[in-house]
Short mmCIF file of C-alpha atoms in Angstrom, two decimals:
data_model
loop_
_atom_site.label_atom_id
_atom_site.label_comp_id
_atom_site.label_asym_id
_atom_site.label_seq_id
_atom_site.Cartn_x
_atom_site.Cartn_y
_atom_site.Cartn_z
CA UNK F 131 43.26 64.98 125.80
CA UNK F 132 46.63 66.81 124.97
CA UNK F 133 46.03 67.58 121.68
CA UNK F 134 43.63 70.87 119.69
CA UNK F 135 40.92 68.03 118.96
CA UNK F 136 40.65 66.57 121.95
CA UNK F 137 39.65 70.07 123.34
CA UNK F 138 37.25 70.69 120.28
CA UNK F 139 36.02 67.10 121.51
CA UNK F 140 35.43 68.15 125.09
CA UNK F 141 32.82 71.54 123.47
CA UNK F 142 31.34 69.36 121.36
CA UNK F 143 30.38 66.82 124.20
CA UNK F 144 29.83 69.93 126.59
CA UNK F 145 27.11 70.86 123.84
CA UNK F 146 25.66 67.25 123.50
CA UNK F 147 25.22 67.81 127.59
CA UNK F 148 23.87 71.03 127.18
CA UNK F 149 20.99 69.85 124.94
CA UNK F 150 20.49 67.18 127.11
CA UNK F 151 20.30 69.62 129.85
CA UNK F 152 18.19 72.12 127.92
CA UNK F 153 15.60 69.26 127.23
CA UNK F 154 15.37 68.46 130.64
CA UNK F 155 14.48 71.39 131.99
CA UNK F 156 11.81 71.56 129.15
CA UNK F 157 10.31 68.20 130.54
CA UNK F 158 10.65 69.53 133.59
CA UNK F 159 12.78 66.23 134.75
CA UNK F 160 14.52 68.54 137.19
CA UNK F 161 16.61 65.07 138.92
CA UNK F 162 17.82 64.50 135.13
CA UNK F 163 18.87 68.11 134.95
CA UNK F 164 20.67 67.81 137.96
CA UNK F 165 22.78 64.94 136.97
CA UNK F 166 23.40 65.96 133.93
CA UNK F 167 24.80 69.10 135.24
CA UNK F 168 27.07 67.31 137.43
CA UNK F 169 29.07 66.09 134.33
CA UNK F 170 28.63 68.98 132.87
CA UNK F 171 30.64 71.07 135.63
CA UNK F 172 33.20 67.71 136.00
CA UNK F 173 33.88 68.38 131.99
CA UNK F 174 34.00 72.27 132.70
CA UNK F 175 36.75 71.79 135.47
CA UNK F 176 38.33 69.26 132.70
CA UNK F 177 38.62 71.67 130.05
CA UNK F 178 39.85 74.10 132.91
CA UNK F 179 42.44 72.20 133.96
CA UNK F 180 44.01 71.47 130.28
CA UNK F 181 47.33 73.64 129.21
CA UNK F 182 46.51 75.47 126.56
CA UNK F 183 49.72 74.03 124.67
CA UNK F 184 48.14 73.36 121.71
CA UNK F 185 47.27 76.38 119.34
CA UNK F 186 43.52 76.14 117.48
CA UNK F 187 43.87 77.16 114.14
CA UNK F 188 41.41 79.69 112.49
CA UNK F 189 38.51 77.48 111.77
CA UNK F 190 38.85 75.48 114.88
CA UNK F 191 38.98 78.54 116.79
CA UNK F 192 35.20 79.61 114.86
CA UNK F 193 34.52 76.10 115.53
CA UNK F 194 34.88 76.42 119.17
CA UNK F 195 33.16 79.82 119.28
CA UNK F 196 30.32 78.46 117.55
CA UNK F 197 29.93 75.65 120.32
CA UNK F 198 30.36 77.92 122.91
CA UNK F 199 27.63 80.10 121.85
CA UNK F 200 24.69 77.38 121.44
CA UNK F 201 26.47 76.01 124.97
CA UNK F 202 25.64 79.94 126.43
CA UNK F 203 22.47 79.87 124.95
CA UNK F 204 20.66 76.71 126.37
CA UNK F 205 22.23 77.68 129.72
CA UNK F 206 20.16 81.21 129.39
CA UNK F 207 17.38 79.05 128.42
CA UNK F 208 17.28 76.47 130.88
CA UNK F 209 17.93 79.30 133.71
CA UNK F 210 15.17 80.59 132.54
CA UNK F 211 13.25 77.67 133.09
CA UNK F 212 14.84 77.19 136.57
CA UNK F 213 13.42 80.47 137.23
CA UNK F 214 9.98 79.63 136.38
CA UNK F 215 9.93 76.58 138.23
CA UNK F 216 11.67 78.45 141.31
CA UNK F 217 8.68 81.46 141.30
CA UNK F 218 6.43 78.34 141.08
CA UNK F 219 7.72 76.64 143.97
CA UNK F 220 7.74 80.42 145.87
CA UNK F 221 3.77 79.97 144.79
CA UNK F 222 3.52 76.66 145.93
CA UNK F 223 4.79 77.13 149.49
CA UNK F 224 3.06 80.72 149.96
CA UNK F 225 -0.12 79.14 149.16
CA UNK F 226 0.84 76.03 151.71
CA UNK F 227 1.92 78.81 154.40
CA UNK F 228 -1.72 80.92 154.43
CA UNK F 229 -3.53 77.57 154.08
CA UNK F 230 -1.83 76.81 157.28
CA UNK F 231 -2.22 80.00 158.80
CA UNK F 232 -6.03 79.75 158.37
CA UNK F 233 -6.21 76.35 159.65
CA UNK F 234 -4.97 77.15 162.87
CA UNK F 235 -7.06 80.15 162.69
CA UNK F 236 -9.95 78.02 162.20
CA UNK F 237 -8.96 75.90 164.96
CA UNK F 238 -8.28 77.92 167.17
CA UNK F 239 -11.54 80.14 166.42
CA UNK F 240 -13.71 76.46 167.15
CA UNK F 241 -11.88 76.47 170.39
CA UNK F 242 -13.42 80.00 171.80
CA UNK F 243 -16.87 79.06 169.83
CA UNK F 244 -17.04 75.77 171.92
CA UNK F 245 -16.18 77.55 175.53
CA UNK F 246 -18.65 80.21 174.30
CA UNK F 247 -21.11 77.17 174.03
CA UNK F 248 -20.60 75.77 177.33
CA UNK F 249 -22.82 76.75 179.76
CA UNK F 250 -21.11 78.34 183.14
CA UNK F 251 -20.65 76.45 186.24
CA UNK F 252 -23.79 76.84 188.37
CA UNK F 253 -26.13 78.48 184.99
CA UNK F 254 -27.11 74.62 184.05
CA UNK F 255 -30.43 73.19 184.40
CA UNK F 256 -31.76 77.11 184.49
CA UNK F 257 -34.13 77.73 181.80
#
């Protein structure tokens, strides 16, 4: 890519990935979002790494702004659905941790109720 369109190329794919991306996380296919974020960043640090040698005219310049806003806009989205699915998770394992907690609880409460219900050494066959 050395030349203005190759770099409008690179947004324009960056906002095919987006979408991708943004659908994704809607679907909750979080493994699909992850991949897809990998070339995402790898096209990021592409565009990066480009000399900005070649001057975008007016409308390619709008162009590019354009792209770059819908590309900021599914990323608010889609970290907003990370966020969701990361106070879910915080759900999921504080539920898992008190279940826990009151099975050993439990547990541990049958042990004392069982040496309660033994009889002492030397009280058996009294009645």
């Amino acid at each position: 890519m050395s030349d203005a369109s190759g770099r409008l190329d690179l947004y324009a794919d960056m906002l095919v990935r987006s979408r991708a991306m943004l659908e994704s996380a809607n679907q909750q296919e979080w493994d699909a979002l992850i991949q897809q974020r990998a070339r995402f960043v790898a096209d990021v640090e592409k565009l990066r790494r480009e000399p900005e040698s070649d001057r975008l005219t007016e409308q390619e310049r709008r162009h590019c702004a354009e792209l770059l806003e819908e590309i900021l806009e599914h990323d608010r989205a889609i970290r907003e659905r990370l966020d969701a699915r990361c106070e879910e998770l915080s759900q999921l394992i504080g539920s898992s941790r008190r279940q826990q907690a009151l099975m050993r609880a439990y547990n541990q409460g049958q042990g004392k109720l069982s040496q309660r219900m033994r009889p002492s050494p030397g009280t058996e066959g009294r009645t």
